[in-house]
Coordinates of C-alpha atoms in Angstrom, one line a residue:
X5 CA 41.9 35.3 92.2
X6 CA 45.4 34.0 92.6
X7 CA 47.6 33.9 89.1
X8 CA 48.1 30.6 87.6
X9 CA 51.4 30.0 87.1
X10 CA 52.6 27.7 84.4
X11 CA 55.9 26.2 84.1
X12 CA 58.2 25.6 80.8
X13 CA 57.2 22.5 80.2
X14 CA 53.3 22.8 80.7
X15 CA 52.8 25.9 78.8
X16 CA 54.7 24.0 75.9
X17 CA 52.2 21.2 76.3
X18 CA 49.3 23.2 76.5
X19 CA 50.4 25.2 73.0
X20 CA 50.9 21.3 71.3
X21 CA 47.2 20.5 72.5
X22 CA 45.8 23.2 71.2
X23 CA 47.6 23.4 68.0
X24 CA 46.4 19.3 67.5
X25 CA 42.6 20.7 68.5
X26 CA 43.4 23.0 65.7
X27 CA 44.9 20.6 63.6
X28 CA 41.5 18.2 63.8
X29 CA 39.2 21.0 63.6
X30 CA 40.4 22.0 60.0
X31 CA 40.6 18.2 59.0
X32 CA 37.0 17.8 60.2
X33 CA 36.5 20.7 58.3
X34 CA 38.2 19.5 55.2
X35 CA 36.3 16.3 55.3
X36 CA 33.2 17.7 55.6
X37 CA 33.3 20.3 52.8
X38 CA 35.7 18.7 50.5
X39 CA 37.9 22.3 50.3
X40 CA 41.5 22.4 51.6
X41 CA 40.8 26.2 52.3
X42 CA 37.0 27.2 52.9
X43 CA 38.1 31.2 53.4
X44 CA 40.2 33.7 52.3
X45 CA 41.5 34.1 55.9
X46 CA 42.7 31.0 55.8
X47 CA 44.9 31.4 52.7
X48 CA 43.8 34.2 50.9
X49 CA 46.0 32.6 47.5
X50 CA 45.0 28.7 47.6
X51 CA 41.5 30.1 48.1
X52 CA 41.0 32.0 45.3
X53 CA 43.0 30.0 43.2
X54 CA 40.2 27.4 44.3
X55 CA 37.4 29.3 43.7
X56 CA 38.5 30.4 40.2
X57 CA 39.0 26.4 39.4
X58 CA 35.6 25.9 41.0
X59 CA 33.8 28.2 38.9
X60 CA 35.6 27.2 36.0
X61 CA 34.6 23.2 36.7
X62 CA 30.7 24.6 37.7
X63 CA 30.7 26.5 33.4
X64 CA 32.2 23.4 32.0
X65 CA 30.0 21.1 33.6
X66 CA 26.7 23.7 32.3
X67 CA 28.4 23.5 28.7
X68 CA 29.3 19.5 28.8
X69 CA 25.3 19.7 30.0
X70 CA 24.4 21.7 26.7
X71 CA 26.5 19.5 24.4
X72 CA 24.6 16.7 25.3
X73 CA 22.0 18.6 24.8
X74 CA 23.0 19.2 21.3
X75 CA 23.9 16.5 20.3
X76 CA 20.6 14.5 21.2
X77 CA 19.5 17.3 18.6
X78 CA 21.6 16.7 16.1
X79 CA 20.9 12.6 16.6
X80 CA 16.9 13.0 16.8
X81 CA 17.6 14.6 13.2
X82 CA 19.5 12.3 11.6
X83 CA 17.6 9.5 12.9
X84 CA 14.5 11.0 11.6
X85 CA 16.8 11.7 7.9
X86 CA 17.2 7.9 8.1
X87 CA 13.9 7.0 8.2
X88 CA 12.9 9.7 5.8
X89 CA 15.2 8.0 3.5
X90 CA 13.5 4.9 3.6
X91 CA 10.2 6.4 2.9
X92 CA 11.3 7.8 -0.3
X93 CA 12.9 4.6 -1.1
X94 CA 9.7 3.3 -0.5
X95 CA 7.6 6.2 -2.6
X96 CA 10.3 5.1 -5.2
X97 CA 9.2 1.4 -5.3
X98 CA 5.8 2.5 -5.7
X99 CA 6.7 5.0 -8.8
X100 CA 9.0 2.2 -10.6
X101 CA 6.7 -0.3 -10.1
X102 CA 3.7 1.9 -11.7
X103 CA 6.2 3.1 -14.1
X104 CA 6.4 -0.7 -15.3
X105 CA 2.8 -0.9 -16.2
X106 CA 2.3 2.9 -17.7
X107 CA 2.2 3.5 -21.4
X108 CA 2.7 6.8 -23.1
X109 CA -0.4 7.5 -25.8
X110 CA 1.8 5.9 -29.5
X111 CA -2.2 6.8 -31.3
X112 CA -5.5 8.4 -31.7
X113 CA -7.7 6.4 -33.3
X114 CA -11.4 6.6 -34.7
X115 CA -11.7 4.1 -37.6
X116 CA -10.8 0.4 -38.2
X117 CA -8.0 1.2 -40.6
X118 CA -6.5 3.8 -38.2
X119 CA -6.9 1.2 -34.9
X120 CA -5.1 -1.9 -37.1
X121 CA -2.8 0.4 -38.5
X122 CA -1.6 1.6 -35.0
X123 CA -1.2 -2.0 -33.9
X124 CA 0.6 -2.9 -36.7
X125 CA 3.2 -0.3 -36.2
X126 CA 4.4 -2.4 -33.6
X127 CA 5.4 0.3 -31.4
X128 CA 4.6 -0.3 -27.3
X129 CA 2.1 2.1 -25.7
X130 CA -1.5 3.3 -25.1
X131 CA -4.2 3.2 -28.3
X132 CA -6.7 5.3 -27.4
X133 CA -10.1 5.1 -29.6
X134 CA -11.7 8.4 -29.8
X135 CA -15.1 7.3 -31.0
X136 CA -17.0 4.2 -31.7
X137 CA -15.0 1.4 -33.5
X138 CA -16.8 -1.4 -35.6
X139 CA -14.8 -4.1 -37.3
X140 CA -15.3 -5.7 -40.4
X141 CA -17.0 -9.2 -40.4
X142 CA -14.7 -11.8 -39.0
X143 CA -12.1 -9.0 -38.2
X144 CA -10.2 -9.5 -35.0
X145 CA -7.3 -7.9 -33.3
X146 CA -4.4 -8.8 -32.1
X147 CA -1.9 -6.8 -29.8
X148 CA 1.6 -7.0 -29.5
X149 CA 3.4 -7.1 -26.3
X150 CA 3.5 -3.9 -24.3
X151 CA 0.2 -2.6 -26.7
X152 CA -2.6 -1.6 -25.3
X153 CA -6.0 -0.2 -26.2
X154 CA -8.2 2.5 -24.0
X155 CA -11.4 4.4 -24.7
X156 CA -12.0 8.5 -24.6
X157 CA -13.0 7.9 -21.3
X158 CA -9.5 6.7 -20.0
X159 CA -8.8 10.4 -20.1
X160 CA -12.0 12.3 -19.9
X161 CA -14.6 11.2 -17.4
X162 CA -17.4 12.9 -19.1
X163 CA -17.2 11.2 -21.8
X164 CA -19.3 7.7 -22.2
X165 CA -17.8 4.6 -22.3
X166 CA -16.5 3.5 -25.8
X167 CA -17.7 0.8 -27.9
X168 CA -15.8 -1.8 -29.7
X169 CA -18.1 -4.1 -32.3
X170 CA -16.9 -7.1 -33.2
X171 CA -19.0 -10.0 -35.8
X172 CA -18.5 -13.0 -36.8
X173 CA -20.3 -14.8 -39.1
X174 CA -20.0 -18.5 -40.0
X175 CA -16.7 -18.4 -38.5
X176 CA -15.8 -17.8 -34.9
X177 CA -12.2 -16.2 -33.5
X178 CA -10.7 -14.6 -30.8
X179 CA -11.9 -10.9 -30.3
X180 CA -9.1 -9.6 -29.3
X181 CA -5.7 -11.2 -28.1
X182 CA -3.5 -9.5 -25.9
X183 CA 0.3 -9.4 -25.3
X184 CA 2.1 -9.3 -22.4
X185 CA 2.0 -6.1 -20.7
X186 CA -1.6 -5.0 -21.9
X187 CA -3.7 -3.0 -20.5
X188 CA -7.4 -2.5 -21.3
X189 CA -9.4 0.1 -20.5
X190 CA -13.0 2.5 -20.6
X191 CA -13.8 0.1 -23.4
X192 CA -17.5 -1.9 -23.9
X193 CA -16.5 -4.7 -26.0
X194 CA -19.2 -6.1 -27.7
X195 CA -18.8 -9.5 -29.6
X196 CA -22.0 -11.5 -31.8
X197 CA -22.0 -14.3 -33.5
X198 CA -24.1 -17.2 -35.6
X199 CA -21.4 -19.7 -34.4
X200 CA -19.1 -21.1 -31.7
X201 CA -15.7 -22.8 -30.2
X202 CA -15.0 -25.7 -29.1
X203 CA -13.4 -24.5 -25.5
X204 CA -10.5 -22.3 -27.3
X205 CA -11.7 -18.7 -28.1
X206 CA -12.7 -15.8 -26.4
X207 CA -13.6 -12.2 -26.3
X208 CA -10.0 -11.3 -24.6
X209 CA -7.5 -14.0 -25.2
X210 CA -4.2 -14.4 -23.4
X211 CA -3.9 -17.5 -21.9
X212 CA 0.0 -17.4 -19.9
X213 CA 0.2 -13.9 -20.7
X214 CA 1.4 -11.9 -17.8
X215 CA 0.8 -8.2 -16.2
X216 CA -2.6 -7.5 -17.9
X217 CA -4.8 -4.6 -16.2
X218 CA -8.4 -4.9 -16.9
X219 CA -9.8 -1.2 -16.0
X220 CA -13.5 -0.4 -16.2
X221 CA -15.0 -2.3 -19.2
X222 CA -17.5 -3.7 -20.4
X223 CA -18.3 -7.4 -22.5
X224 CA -21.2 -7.9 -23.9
X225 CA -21.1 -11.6 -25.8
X226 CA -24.7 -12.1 -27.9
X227 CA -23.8 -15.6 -29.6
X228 CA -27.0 -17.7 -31.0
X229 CA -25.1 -20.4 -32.7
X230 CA -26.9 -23.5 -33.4
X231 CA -23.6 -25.9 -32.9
X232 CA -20.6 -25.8 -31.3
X233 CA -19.6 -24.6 -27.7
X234 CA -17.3 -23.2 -25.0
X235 CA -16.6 -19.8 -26.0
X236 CA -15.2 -17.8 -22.9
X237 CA -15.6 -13.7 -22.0
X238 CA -12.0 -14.1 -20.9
X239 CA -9.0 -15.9 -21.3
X240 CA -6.3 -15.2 -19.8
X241 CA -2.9 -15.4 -17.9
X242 CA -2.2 -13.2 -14.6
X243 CA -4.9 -10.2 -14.9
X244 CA -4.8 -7.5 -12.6
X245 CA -9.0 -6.0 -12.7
X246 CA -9.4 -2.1 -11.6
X247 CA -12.7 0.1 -11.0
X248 CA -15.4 -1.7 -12.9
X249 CA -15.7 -4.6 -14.7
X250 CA -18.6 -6.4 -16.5
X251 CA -18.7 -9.3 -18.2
X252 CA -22.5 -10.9 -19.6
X253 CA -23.8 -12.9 -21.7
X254 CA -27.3 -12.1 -23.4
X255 CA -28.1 -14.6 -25.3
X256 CA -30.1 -17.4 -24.9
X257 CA -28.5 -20.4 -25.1
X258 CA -25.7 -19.9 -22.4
X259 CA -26.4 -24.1 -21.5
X260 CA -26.7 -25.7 -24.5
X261 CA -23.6 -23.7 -25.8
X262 CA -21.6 -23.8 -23.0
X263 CA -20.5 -20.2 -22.7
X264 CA -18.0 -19.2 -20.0
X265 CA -17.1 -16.5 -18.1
X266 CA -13.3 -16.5 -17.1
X267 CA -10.7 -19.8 -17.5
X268 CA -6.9 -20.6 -16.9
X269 CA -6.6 -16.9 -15.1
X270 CA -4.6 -15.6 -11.7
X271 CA -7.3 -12.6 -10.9
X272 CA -6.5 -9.7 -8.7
X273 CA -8.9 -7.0 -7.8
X274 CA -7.6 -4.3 -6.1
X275 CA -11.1 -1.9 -5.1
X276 CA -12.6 -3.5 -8.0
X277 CA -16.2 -4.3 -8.9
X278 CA -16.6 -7.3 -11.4
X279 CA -20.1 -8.1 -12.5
X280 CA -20.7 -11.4 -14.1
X281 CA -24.0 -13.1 -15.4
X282 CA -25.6 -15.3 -18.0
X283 CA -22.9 -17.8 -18.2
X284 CA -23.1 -22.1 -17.7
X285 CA -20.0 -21.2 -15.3
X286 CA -18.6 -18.3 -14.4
X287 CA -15.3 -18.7 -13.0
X288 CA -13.4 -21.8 -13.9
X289 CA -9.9 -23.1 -13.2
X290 CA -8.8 -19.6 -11.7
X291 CA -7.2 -17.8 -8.5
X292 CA -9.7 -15.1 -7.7
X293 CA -7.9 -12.5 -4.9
X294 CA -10.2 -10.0 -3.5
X295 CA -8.8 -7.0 -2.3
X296 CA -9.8 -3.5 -0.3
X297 CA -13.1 -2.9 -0.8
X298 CA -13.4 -5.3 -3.8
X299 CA -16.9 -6.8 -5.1
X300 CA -17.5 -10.0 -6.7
X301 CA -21.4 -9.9 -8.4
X302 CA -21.9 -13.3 -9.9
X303 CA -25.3 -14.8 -11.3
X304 CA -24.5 -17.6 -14.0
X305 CA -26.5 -19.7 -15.2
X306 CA -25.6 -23.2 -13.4
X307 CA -22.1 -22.8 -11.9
X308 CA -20.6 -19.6 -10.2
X309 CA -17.4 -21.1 -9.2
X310 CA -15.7 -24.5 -11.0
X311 CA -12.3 -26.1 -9.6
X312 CA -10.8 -22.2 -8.9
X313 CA -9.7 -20.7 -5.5
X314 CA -11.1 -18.2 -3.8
X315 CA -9.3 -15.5 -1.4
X316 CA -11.1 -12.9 0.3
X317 CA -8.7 -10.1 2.1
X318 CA -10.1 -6.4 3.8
X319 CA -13.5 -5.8 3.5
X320 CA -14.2 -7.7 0.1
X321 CA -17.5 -9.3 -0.6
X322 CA -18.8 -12.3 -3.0
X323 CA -22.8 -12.2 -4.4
X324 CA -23.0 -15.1 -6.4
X325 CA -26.6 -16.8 -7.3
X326 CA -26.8 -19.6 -9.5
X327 CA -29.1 -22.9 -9.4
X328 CA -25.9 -25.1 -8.0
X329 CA -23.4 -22.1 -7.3
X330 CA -20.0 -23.6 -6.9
X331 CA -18.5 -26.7 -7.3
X332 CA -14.5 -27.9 -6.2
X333 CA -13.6 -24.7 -5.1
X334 CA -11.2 -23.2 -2.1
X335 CA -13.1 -20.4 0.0
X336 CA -10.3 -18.6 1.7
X337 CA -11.8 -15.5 3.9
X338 CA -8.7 -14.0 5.5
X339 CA -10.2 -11.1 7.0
X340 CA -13.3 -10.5 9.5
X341 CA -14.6 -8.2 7.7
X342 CA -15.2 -10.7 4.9
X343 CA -18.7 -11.5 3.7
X344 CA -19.8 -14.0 1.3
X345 CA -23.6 -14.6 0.2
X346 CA -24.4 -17.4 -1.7
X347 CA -28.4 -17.8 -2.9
X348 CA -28.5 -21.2 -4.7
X349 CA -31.3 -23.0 -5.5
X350 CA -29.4 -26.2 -4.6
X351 CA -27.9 -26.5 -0.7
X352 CA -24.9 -24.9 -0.7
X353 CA -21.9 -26.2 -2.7
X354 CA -22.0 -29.0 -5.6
X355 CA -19.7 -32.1 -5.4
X356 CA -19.5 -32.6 -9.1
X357 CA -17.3 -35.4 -9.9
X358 CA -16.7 -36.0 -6.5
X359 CA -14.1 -32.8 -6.3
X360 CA -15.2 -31.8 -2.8
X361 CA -15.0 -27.8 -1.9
X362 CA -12.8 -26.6 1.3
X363 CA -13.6 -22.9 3.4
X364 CA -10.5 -21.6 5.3
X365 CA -12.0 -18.5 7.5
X366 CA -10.6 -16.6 10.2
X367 CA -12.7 -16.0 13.5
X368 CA -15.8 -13.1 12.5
X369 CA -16.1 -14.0 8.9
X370 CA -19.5 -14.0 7.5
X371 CA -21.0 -16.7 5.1
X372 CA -25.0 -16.3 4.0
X373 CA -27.0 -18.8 2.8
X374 CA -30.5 -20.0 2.3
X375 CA -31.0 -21.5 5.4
X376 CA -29.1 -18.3 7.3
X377 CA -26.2 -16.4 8.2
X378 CA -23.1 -18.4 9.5
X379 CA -19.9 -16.5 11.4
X380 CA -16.9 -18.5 12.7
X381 CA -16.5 -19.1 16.2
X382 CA -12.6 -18.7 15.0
X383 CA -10.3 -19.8 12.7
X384 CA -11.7 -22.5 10.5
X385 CA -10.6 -25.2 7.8
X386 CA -13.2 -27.4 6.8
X387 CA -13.9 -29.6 4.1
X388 CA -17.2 -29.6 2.0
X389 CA -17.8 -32.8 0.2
X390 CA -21.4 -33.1 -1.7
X391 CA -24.2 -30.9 -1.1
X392 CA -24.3 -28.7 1.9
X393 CA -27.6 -26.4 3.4
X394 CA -25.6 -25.7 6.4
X395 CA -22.3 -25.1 7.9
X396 CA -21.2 -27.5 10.3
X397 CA -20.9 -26.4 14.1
X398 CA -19.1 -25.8 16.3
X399 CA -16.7 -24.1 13.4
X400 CA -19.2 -21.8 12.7
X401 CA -22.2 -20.5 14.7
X402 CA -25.8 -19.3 12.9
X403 CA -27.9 -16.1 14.1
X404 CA -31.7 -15.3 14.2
X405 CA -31.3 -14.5 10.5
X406 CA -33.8 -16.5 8.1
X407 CA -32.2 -16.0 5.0
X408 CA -29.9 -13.9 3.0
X409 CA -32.6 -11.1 2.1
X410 CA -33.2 -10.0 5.7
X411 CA -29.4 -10.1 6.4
X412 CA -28.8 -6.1 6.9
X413 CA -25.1 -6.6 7.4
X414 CA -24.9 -8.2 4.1
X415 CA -27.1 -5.6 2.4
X416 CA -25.3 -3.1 3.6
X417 CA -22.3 -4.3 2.0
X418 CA -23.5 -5.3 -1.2
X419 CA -26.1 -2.6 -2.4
X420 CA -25.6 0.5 -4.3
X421 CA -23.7 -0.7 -6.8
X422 CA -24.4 2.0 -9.0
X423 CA -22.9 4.6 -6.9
X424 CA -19.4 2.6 -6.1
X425 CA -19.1 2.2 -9.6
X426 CA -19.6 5.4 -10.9
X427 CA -16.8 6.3 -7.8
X428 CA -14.9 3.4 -9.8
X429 CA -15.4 5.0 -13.2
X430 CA -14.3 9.0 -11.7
X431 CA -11.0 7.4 -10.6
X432 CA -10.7 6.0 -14.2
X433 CA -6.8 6.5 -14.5
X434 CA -5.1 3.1 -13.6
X435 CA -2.2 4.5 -12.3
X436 CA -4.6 6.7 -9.6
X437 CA -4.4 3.7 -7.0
X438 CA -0.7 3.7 -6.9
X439 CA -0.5 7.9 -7.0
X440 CA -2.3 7.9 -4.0
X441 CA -0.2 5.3 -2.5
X442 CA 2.5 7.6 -3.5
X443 CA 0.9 10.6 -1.6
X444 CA 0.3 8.9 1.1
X445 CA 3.9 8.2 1.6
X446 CA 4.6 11.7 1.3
X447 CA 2.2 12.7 4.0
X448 CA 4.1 10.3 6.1
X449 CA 6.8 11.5 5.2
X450 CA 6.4 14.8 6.2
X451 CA 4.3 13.7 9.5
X452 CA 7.6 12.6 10.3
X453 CA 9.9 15.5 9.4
X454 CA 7.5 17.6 11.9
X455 CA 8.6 15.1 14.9
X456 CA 12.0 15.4 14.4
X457 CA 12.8 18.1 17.0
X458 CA 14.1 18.1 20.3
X459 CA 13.4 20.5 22.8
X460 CA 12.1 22.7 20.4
X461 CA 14.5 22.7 17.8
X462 CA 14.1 21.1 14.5
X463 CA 17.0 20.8 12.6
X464 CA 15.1 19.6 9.4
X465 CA 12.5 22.6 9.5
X466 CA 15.2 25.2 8.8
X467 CA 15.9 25.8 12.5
X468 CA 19.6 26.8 13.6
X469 CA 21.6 25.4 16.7
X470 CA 24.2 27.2 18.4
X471 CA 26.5 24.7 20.8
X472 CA 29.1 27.2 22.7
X473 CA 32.6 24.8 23.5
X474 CA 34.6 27.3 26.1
X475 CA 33.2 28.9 29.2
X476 CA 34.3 32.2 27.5
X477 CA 32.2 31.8 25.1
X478 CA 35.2 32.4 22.3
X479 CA 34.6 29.1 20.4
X480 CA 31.5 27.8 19.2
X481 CA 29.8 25.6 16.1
X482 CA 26.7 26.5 14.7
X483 CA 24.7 24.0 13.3
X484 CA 22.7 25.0 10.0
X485 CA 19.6 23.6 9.9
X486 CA 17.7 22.6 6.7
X487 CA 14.1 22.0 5.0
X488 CA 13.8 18.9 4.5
X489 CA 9.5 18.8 3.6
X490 CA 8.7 17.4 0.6
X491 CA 8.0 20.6 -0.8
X492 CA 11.1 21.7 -0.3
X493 CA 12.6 19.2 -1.4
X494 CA 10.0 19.6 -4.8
X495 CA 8.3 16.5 -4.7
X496 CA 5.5 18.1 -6.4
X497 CA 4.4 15.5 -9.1
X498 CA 1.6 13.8 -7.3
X499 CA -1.3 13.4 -9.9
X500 CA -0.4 10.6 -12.2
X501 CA -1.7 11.2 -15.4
X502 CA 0.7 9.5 -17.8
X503 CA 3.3 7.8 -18.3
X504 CA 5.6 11.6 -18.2
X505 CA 4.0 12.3 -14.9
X506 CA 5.8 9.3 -13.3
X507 CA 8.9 9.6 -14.8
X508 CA 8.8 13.4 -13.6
X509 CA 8.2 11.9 -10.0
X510 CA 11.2 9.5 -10.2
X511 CA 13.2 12.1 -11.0
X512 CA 12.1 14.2 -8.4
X513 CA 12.7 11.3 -6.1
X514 CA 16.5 10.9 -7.0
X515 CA 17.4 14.3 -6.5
X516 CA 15.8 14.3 -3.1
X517 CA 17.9 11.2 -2.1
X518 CA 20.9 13.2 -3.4
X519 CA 19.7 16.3 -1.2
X520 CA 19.0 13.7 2.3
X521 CA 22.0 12.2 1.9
X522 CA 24.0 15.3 1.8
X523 CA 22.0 16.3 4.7
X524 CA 22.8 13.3 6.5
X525 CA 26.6 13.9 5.9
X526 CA 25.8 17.5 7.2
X527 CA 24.8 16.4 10.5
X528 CA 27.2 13.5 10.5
X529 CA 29.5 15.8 10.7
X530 CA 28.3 18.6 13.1
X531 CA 27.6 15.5 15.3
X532 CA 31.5 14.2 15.3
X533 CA 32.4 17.7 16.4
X534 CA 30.7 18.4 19.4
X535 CA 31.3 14.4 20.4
X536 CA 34.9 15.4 20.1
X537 CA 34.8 18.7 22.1
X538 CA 32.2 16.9 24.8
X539 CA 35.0 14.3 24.9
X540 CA 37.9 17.0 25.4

């Protein structure tokens, strides 16, 4: 083959074209890969100064990825330490407010002289009667505010329930009046007389006084006076009933005398069982609130319910049987689970002086009768006026159900009372409903300080983190965990037995505030840290 032979100018040419091909190639190159220099051949110091600042970028890119890491950590635990303050602040509320209604023992008691004595110390707290007290003939008793009077029960189950006699003859009085802040409890008050009233005595007297607990007792009222009338069981201001309470009248002239059962009263029963029979009316003038599991047992002798109000909440129930049962009343059954039977030997409600009765029920609540078993069709406000045998449809819709006695839902609601309040009786101490309020908190409490880790560390269950800030590995934070569990903490006083035990549990309380919120300012600070070192 003959030689190519290229002049001057076309070899210079040539040499330009290929240095341009070469020239696009490595800014093809460039743009493809994102690298200046892609080999050592290239240049051997731009490349590995390159791949030294690549490496470096590729470490701190892994450790910004591992700060963020830690400091979702550090936030999932001082979320959770915010939250868990509020739940102590909330256990607190609970204790304080308990704490307003305990009384430390000021007496043992086991005669008359003793028991008046004690109340006429004046001093506030708990009067405990050790054995069976009977007063002197017209003797009554009268407590001063913050008194208030318990049997041996109160602080031994065992033990039966304490009686306190009172007797008047040719006179009638007040049993016993209470003051404000009273509480009375494991006692079986029993109160005769050859007289009676006229509509301003009673076995408990305290009309407008305020924060009274009523916890498992008993009245037994045996009056055969041949004049006068309208002597009341209670009497009272804002009452607050617990466990068991019985109120009944045995003697027999509950119509011509006119004996009551409870006037001028705001009732609250919180898993309480109140028993009431033998009276012309039971409940007059009142606010009755029913609440948890609470059990309203009424069979009076004309009148269950006169002008009073009504408010079923949870799974409480009403029993009341009387010839004309209610009259003027508010029904208020703000739960489906609600069940009232009434058993009258009169249709329904009474409209006595023309004061007509209204029922407010939410959709599934149950009202018995005579002539069958009524459930709203949904929420329901009716008005009642004169004498009613059924409820009015479409509000309310009635079942197969012939009567109240073959009503099995009912039954099953209403019988065994025995057993529910013997349970009422074992949990004797008043301040037992808030304790366990209190422990359930706790549980909560700690539920949620179990939760609080991320990615498998838990800062509040004494778990460490370790957040590196160089890709050398030279500078570092560790993050000390804590225990932040209520035992650790010592919130350990969860039986409340007295009055001590609750302040022991406030106490406990504030110093595990103190101990979150220098937790809180632990993390706080851990967490500005690594923000500040993710930032650099």
């Amino acid at each position: 083959m003959d030689k190519v032979s290229l002049t001057a100018s076309m070899r210079s040419n040539l040499l330009s074209l290929q240095n341009i091909s070469r020239q696009v190639d490595a800014t093809q190159n460039r743009l493809s890969t994102g690298k200046k220099v892609n080999s050592a051949i290239d240049n051997p110091s731009s490349y590995y100064t390159a791949r030294s600042l690549s490496n470096r970028a590729s470490d701190l890119d892994a450790l910004l990825d591992s700060m963020g890491q830690a400091v979702s950590t550090i936030k999932a635990a001082t979320t959770s330490l915010e939250t868990a303050a509020d739940f102590l602040e909330q256990a607190a509320a609970v204790a304080n407010q308990t704490m307003e209604k305990a009384q430390s023992v000021i007496a043992h008691v086991s005669t008359e002289e003793e028991l008046l004595a004690a109340i006429n110390s004046g001093k506030e707290g708990l009067i405990v009667l050790d054995n069976d007290i009977t007063m002197s003939a017209n003797q009554n008793i009268e407590l001063k505010d913050g008194q208030s009077l318990a049997g041996a029960r109160y602080f031994d189950s065992s033990k039966p329930q304490t009686k306190l006699n009172f007797n008047f003859a040719g006179k009638i009085d007040n049993a016993i009046v209470v003051g404000n802040n009273t509480m009375i409890s494991d006692l079986e008050i029993n109160v005769t007389s050859d007289t009676c009233s006229n509509y301003t005595n009673a076995v408990l007297q305290g009309t407008a006084k305020v924060n009274l607990i009523y916890n498992n007792i008993d009245i037994n009222m045996d009056f055969d006076a041949a004049t006068g009338q309208g002597y009341y069981a209670m009497r009272c201001g804002d009452i607050e009933m617990r466990g068991n309470v019985n109120i009944i009248y045995t003697g027999s002239k509950a119509n011509s005398l006119d004996m009551r059962g409870i006037s001028r009263a705001s009732v609250t029963m919180n898993d309480a069982v109140f028993n009431s029979s033998g009276f012309y009316y039971d409940v007059g003038n009142c606010t009755l609130t029913l609440n948890g599991n609470s059990r309203y047992n009424s069979s009076s002798g004309v009148y269950n319910l006169v002008y009073s109000d009504i408010y079923f909440n949870d799974s409480s129930s009403a029993n009341l049987t009387a010839p004309q049962s209610c009259c003027g009343v508010g029904i208020y059954m703000q739960s489906a689970q609600t069940r009232l039977n009434i058993s009258s030997s009169k249709p329904f409600f009474e409209g006595w002086y023309s004061y007509d009765a209204k029922i407010k029920a939410v959709d599934g609540a149950v009202i018995s009768l005579s002539s069958g078993r009524f459930t709203a069709e949904s929420d329901t406000d009716i008005k009642i006026s004169g004498q009613v045998a059924e409820l009015p449809s479409p509000q309310f819709s009635k079942d197969a159900a012939a009567n109240v006695e073959n009503d099995e839902t009912y039954k099953s609601v209403m019988d065994d009372f025995a057993a529910y309040i013997q349970a009422c009786r074992d949990n004797r101490t008043p301040n037992k409903v808030s304790d366990t309020q209190y422990s359930d908190i706790l549980s909560q409490y700690d539920s949620l300080i179990k939760d609080s880790s991320y990615k498998g560390v838990n800062l509040l269950q004494n778990q460490d983190l370790k957040v590196t800030f160089n890709e050398s590995r030279s500078a570092w934070l560790d993050v000390k965990g804590k225990d932040a569990s209520s035992a650790a903490l010592e919130l350990t006083t969860t039986e409340w037995n007295s009055k001590e035990d609750i302040e022991k549990s406030i106490e406990e309380l504030t110093a595990a505030m103190n101990q979150i919120r220098t937790m809180s300012a632990e993390l706080g600070s851990y967490y500005n840290i690594v923000l500040n070192r993710q930032d650099f």
